[in-house]
Amino acid sequence: MVKRLLHLLSVCCVCCVFFFLPFASWAQSSEQTEKIEIPESLQTPNTPLTFFIEEDESSFPQGLRQKLTYSAKGTRSEARHSFLYIEDNLVPDTFTYVEYKKSAWFFESRNYMWGDDGYWPTEAHNVIESSQKFTEEMEKQGWYKGNQILRGTPDHWVYVEWRGGSAFIAPDKIESFLENYSLPILPREGQVEIRRS
């Protein structure tokens, strides 16, 4: 009788291991966070960063993600760092204003060790519609400068502003745009970083 109970118990344990093992590995993989390139101003030994936290994206248009991380979490110097992704392209710390499918974001710098930096939601600007037409050349290039949206501009293009200018850019052409125009990197705190070409 005891042998039968021990045998039955060992069979149950083996079944449980095979049943729950896939769920454990799935849960572990779902908790892993995506690594992104952290701006140099946040890469200091005195500023430990915690894991990235996905924000509630139900209010964001499809294709837009915000990621948050904290430094000095739980202290009086706690800071939140916001990173914006558009169609899986990280928006660099270059633009003062970003608008994607009527979702508007402004760039904020911190004056102190605590507070918020990066891209944060704001009210959308009233972008003026132009009577001029969007051209095939613009589509091939992936952007055009100006603050008026041309007729026929693809819906998924991003409207951006920086100090002294503005443009409409295809999300996958943001890096190419920045390679053509030497726009300064906006400081998240303290010093200004300049984009290296």
mmCIF file of C-alpha atoms in Angstrom:
data_model
loop_
_atom_site.group_PDB
_atom_site.id
_atom_site.type_symbol
_atom_site.label_atom_id
_atom_site.label_comp_id
_atom_site.label_asym_id
_atom_site.label_seq_id
_atom_site.Cartn_x
_atom_site.Cartn_y
_atom_site.Cartn_z
ATOM 1 C CA MET A 1 0.000 0.000 0.000
ATOM 2 C CA VAL A 2 2.777 2.445 0.950
ATOM 3 C CA LYS A 3 4.687 1.526 -2.229
ATOM 4 C CA ARG A 4 1.596 2.258 -4.329
ATOM 5 C CA LEU A 5 1.125 5.643 -2.643
ATOM 6 C CA LEU A 6 4.789 6.552 -3.168
ATOM 7 C CA HIS A 7 4.589 5.479 -6.812
ATOM 8 C CA LEU A 8 1.394 7.498 -7.322
ATOM 9 C CA LEU A 9 2.971 10.521 -5.631
ATOM 10 C CA SER A 10 6.099 10.345 -7.812
ATOM 11 C CA VAL A 11 3.951 10.080 -10.968
ATOM 12 C CA CYS A 12 1.968 13.151 -9.879
ATOM 13 C CA CYS A 13 5.187 15.122 -9.243
ATOM 14 C CA VAL A 14 6.562 14.254 -12.677
ATOM 15 C CA CYS A 15 3.274 15.263 -14.329
ATOM 16 C CA CYS A 16 3.240 18.567 -12.451
ATOM 17 C CA VAL A 17 6.805 19.343 -13.548
ATOM 18 C CA PHE A 18 5.992 18.706 -17.212
ATOM 19 C CA PHE A 19 2.720 20.627 -16.947
ATOM 20 C CA PHE A 20 4.033 23.762 -15.189
ATOM 21 C CA LEU A 21 7.508 24.000 -16.762
ATOM 22 C CA PRO A 22 6.311 25.631 -20.022
ATOM 23 C CA PHE A 23 4.274 28.183 -18.045
ATOM 24 C CA ALA A 24 7.270 29.061 -15.867
ATOM 25 C CA SER A 25 9.516 29.688 -18.875
ATOM 26 C CA TRP A 26 6.773 31.731 -20.576
ATOM 27 C CA ALA A 27 6.317 33.895 -17.456
ATOM 28 C CA GLN A 28 10.062 34.414 -17.184
ATOM 29 C CA SER A 29 10.402 35.434 -20.837
ATOM 30 C CA SER A 30 7.458 37.833 -20.599
ATOM 31 C CA GLU A 31 9.141 39.643 -17.698
ATOM 32 C CA GLN A 32 12.350 40.277 -19.627
ATOM 33 C CA THR A 33 12.728 43.866 -20.721
ATOM 34 C CA GLU A 34 13.937 45.153 -24.046
ATOM 35 C CA LYS A 35 17.332 46.829 -23.954
ATOM 36 C CA ILE A 36 17.623 50.267 -25.485
ATOM 37 C CA GLU A 37 20.485 52.687 -25.874
ATOM 38 C CA ILE A 38 20.533 54.997 -22.854
ATOM 39 C CA PRO A 39 21.536 58.646 -23.493
ATOM 40 C CA GLU A 40 25.034 59.491 -22.230
ATOM 41 C CA SER A 41 23.658 62.021 -19.745
ATOM 42 C CA LEU A 42 21.911 59.167 -17.914
ATOM 43 C CA GLN A 43 24.913 56.801 -17.971
ATOM 44 C CA THR A 44 26.596 57.775 -14.735
ATOM 45 C CA PRO A 45 27.724 55.560 -11.860
ATOM 46 C CA ASN A 46 25.748 57.712 -9.409
ATOM 47 C CA THR A 47 22.486 57.267 -11.329
ATOM 48 C CA PRO A 48 21.405 53.624 -11.096
ATOM 49 C CA LEU A 49 18.593 52.838 -13.541
ATOM 50 C CA THR A 50 15.828 50.355 -12.847
ATOM 51 C CA PHE A 51 14.081 48.190 -15.439
ATOM 52 C CA PHE A 52 11.928 49.708 -18.138
ATOM 53 C CA ILE A 53 8.207 49.779 -17.506
ATOM 54 C CA GLU A 54 5.685 49.720 -20.315
ATOM 55 C CA GLU A 55 3.079 52.433 -19.932
ATOM 56 C CA ASP A 56 -0.623 51.805 -20.483
ATOM 57 C CA GLU A 57 -0.759 52.077 -24.250
ATOM 58 C CA SER A 58 -4.515 51.670 -24.645
ATOM 59 C CA SER A 59 -4.846 55.443 -25.066
ATOM 60 C CA PHE A 60 -2.002 55.639 -27.605
ATOM 61 C CA PRO A 61 -2.498 55.186 -31.350
ATOM 62 C CA GLN A 62 -1.281 51.922 -32.818
ATOM 63 C CA GLY A 63 2.448 52.117 -33.551
ATOM 64 C CA LEU A 64 3.274 54.396 -30.604
ATOM 65 C CA ARG A 65 4.945 53.216 -27.383
ATOM 66 C CA GLN A 66 6.275 54.999 -24.337
ATOM 67 C CA LYS A 67 8.834 53.379 -22.043
ATOM 68 C CA LEU A 68 9.682 54.657 -18.597
ATOM 69 C CA THR A 69 12.617 54.003 -16.337
ATOM 70 C CA TYR A 70 13.513 55.428 -12.954
ATOM 71 C CA SER A 71 16.737 56.516 -11.321
ATOM 72 C CA ALA A 72 17.157 56.784 -7.553
ATOM 73 C CA LYS A 73 13.715 55.173 -7.190
ATOM 74 C CA GLY A 74 12.179 55.505 -3.754
ATOM 75 C CA THR A 75 14.363 58.431 -2.712
ATOM 76 C CA ARG A 76 13.829 62.177 -2.704
ATOM 77 C CA SER A 77 15.960 62.310 -5.867
ATOM 78 C CA GLU A 78 13.711 59.922 -7.812
ATOM 79 C CA ALA A 79 13.574 60.779 -11.518
ATOM 80 C CA ARG A 80 11.481 59.364 -14.361
ATOM 81 C CA HIS A 81 12.986 59.019 -17.835
ATOM 82 C CA SER A 82 10.543 58.698 -20.740
ATOM 83 C CA PHE A 83 11.479 57.205 -24.114
ATOM 84 C CA LEU A 84 9.212 57.364 -27.149
ATOM 85 C CA TYR A 85 9.020 54.747 -29.909
ATOM 86 C CA ILE A 86 7.178 55.252 -33.186
ATOM 87 C CA GLU A 87 6.714 52.104 -35.253
ATOM 88 C CA ASP A 88 9.593 50.525 -33.270
ATOM 89 C CA ASN A 89 11.927 53.461 -34.006
ATOM 90 C CA LEU A 90 13.332 55.209 -30.938
ATOM 91 C CA VAL A 91 12.712 58.955 -31.197
ATOM 92 C CA PRO A 92 16.050 60.641 -30.372
ATOM 93 C CA ASP A 93 16.308 63.443 -27.822
ATOM 94 C CA THR A 94 16.370 66.034 -30.595
ATOM 95 C CA PHE A 95 12.856 67.375 -31.041
ATOM 96 C CA THR A 96 11.004 69.806 -28.784
ATOM 97 C CA TYR A 97 7.625 68.544 -30.064
ATOM 98 C CA VAL A 98 6.520 65.279 -31.707
ATOM 99 C CA GLU A 99 3.064 64.463 -33.096
ATOM 100 C CA TYR A 100 2.016 61.061 -34.426
ATOM 101 C CA LYS A 101 -1.587 60.331 -35.439
ATOM 102 C CA LYS A 102 -2.901 63.232 -33.298
ATOM 103 C CA SER A 103 -0.933 62.045 -30.233
ATOM 104 C CA ALA A 104 1.323 64.927 -29.164
ATOM 105 C CA TRP A 105 4.486 64.867 -27.036
ATOM 106 C CA PHE A 106 6.906 67.535 -25.805
ATOM 107 C CA PHE A 107 10.488 67.105 -24.632
ATOM 108 C CA GLU A 108 11.200 68.032 -21.037
ATOM 109 C CA SER A 109 14.577 68.554 -19.360
ATOM 110 C CA ARG A 110 15.146 68.293 -15.611
ATOM 111 C CA ASN A 111 16.685 71.171 -13.658
ATOM 112 C CA TYR A 112 17.280 69.011 -10.588
ATOM 113 C CA MET A 113 18.209 65.403 -9.818
ATOM 114 C CA TRP A 114 14.503 64.618 -9.342
ATOM 115 C CA GLY A 115 11.625 65.070 -11.753
ATOM 116 C CA ASP A 116 10.774 63.981 -15.286
ATOM 117 C CA ASP A 117 12.803 64.065 -18.481
ATOM 118 C CA GLY A 118 12.264 62.908 -22.045
ATOM 119 C CA TYR A 119 9.029 62.891 -24.037
ATOM 120 C CA TRP A 120 5.697 63.478 -22.235
ATOM 121 C CA PRO A 121 2.107 63.849 -23.520
ATOM 122 C CA THR A 122 0.792 67.322 -24.303
ATOM 123 C CA GLU A 123 -2.020 68.964 -26.265
ATOM 124 C CA ALA A 124 -1.732 68.655 -30.032
ATOM 125 C CA HIS A 125 -0.832 71.713 -32.101
ATOM 126 C CA ASN A 126 -3.169 72.766 -34.856
ATOM 127 C CA VAL A 127 -1.102 71.780 -37.872
ATOM 128 C CA ILE A 128 -2.075 73.905 -40.870
ATOM 129 C CA GLU A 129 -3.097 72.074 -44.036
ATOM 130 C CA SER A 130 -1.426 73.269 -47.217
ATOM 131 C CA SER A 131 -2.966 73.429 -50.674
ATOM 132 C CA GLN A 132 0.285 72.050 -52.131
ATOM 133 C CA LYS A 133 0.541 68.344 -52.960
ATOM 134 C CA PHE A 134 2.812 65.708 -51.482
ATOM 135 C CA THR A 135 5.210 64.440 -54.186
ATOM 136 C CA GLU A 136 6.843 61.117 -55.080
ATOM 137 C CA GLU A 137 10.258 62.692 -54.477
ATOM 138 C CA MET A 138 9.248 63.519 -50.901
ATOM 139 C CA GLU A 139 8.054 59.959 -50.382
ATOM 140 C CA LYS A 140 11.369 58.547 -51.657
ATOM 141 C CA GLN A 141 13.354 60.942 -49.487
ATOM 142 C CA GLY A 142 11.182 60.190 -46.447
ATOM 143 C CA TRP A 143 10.650 63.747 -45.206
ATOM 144 C CA TYR A 144 9.959 67.359 -46.053
ATOM 145 C CA LYS A 145 10.592 70.469 -43.974
ATOM 146 C CA GLY A 146 7.860 72.897 -42.956
ATOM 147 C CA ASN A 147 4.970 73.295 -40.540
ATOM 148 C CA GLN A 148 2.155 72.849 -43.071
ATOM 149 C CA ILE A 149 0.983 69.349 -43.924
ATOM 150 C CA LEU A 150 0.847 68.795 -47.677
ATOM 151 C CA ARG A 151 -2.173 67.144 -49.296
ATOM 152 C CA GLY A 152 -1.518 63.407 -49.611
ATOM 153 C CA THR A 153 1.053 63.142 -46.804
ATOM 154 C CA PRO A 154 0.871 59.554 -45.435
ATOM 155 C CA ASP A 155 -1.132 59.314 -42.185
ATOM 156 C CA HIS A 156 1.691 57.573 -40.325
ATOM 157 C CA TRP A 157 4.276 60.312 -40.919
ATOM 158 C CA VAL A 158 5.517 62.138 -37.819
ATOM 159 C CA TYR A 159 5.355 65.904 -37.385
ATOM 160 C CA VAL A 160 8.366 67.201 -35.432
ATOM 161 C CA GLU A 161 9.566 70.591 -34.243
ATOM 162 C CA TRP A 162 12.983 71.675 -33.040
ATOM 163 C CA ARG A 163 14.433 75.041 -32.151
ATOM 164 C CA GLY A 164 14.301 76.890 -35.448
ATOM 165 C CA GLY A 165 12.453 74.410 -37.632
ATOM 166 C CA SER A 166 9.877 71.699 -38.250
ATOM 167 C CA ALA A 167 9.312 68.778 -40.611
ATOM 168 C CA PHE A 168 7.153 65.800 -41.507
ATOM 169 C CA ILE A 169 9.129 62.537 -41.462
ATOM 170 C CA ALA A 170 8.449 58.860 -42.168
ATOM 171 C CA PRO A 171 9.135 56.978 -38.888
ATOM 172 C CA ASP A 172 11.792 54.759 -40.478
ATOM 173 C CA LYS A 173 13.598 57.818 -41.900
ATOM 174 C CA ILE A 174 14.159 59.745 -38.656
ATOM 175 C CA GLU A 175 17.811 58.658 -38.421
ATOM 176 C CA SER A 176 18.421 59.521 -42.096
ATOM 177 C CA PHE A 177 16.865 62.935 -41.512
ATOM 178 C CA LEU A 178 19.176 63.582 -38.566
ATOM 179 C CA GLU A 179 22.204 62.507 -40.598
ATOM 180 C CA ASN A 180 21.355 65.291 -43.081
ATOM 181 C CA TYR A 181 20.699 67.994 -40.482
ATOM 182 C CA SER A 182 23.023 68.514 -37.508
ATOM 183 C CA LEU A 183 20.405 69.093 -34.829
ATOM 184 C CA PRO A 184 21.622 69.292 -31.234
ATOM 185 C CA ILE A 185 20.724 66.613 -28.717
ATOM 186 C CA LEU A 186 18.513 68.153 -26.030
ATOM 187 C CA PRO A 187 19.800 67.747 -22.478
ATOM 188 C CA ARG A 188 17.827 65.524 -20.136
ATOM 189 C CA GLU A 189 19.681 67.237 -17.307
ATOM 190 C CA GLY A 190 22.512 69.728 -17.068
ATOM 191 C CA GLN A 191 24.798 69.695 -20.082
ATOM 192 C CA VAL A 192 23.886 69.874 -23.760
ATOM 193 C CA GLU A 193 25.041 66.954 -25.881
ATOM 194 C CA ILE A 194 25.739 67.532 -29.583
ATOM 195 C CA ARG A 195 24.980 64.798 -32.113
ATOM 196 C CA ARG A 196 28.179 63.278 -33.488
ATOM 197 C CA SER A 197 28.232 62.599 -37.229
#
